Amino acid sequence: MLVIATYQEPVPGWIDNFYGPTGVIAGAGTGVLRTLRADPTKVANMVPVDLCVNGIISSAWDIAERFRTEILPDPEIPIYNFCTEPNNCITWGDFTHTTKKFGGMYPTMKAIWYLCYASNPNIVLHYLSIIFLHYAPAVVCDIIAVLIGRKPRLLRSYKKIHRFMDVIEYFSMREWEFKMDNMNGLWRKLSSADQKLFFFDMRQINWEYFLEQYFCGIRRYLLNDPMETVPQAVVRWNRLYWVHQATKAIVLLLLYKLIMSVWGMFS
């Protein structure tokens, strides 16, 4: 289970670390992360941290109520699973699509490249993407940095990013099925006032709204990029897009010339 940003409290989209899917969104949004090994058909088991906390508080109340009202309390320890609802969930494919969508709507001034992130369930394609889209540009940039007298950092950064990717791959390539009977039963026990105060019903999550707030929260609280800079960032984003397209065209042209040269040697 991956615990992510807040849904409502203290403010929508609040987050204070880069762990899990947060690092994916931040990395993709800044143009650093270009591939993640993830199965687009698997459910992305993610829960907002404020709903998780509300569920913990409510479950503690429920246990106390059981011991207070039951003459012979059940000796079995109750298990409260809190996870994504099967009838209201998103897949890793949905997550990737949404990341690209909001990346274009709310680009960041901290971006170093255009967003070209993809989920690759195939391990061969994933590692080829790492070599050509992560390591190769990092080596070129670090060589340029050394030549102009600056400290090379990108290759070292990618080594850290890949360690993070190895951790999240365990979740992005698998899915689990949990029973939510105790949590759903607990929700029905709460009064309407308590349901508003301690909201944790994953069946009512609006994922489109939440992921938009999540993306904006990462931009605001982790990248320290206020929403007021969005118009400037859009202009910069459009420039990065054309730089990205020009780079692809140059690479394809060089590859074509290389193939024709090799073909000429053997013909």
CSV table of N, CA and C in Angstrom, one decimal, residues 17 26 51 100 161:
chain,number,residue,atom,x,y,z
A,17,ASN,N,7.4,14.7,1.1
A,17,ASN,CA,8.5,13.8,0.7
A,17,ASN,C,8.3,13.4,-0.7
A,26,ALA,N,7.1,14.0,-9.7
A,26,ALA,CA,8.1,15.0,-9.7
A,26,ALA,C,9.2,14.8,-10.7
A,51,LEU,N,-7.0,10.5,4.8
A,51,LEU,CA,-8.0,9.5,4.9
A,51,LEU,C,-7.5,8.3,5.8
A,100,LYS,N,0.8,12.8,-17.4
A,100,LYS,CA,1.1,13.6,-18.6
A,100,LYS,C,0.1,14.7,-18.8
A,161,ILE,N,18.0,7.9,-8.4
A,161,ILE,CA,16.7,7.7,-9.0
A,161,ILE,C,16.4,6.2,-9.3
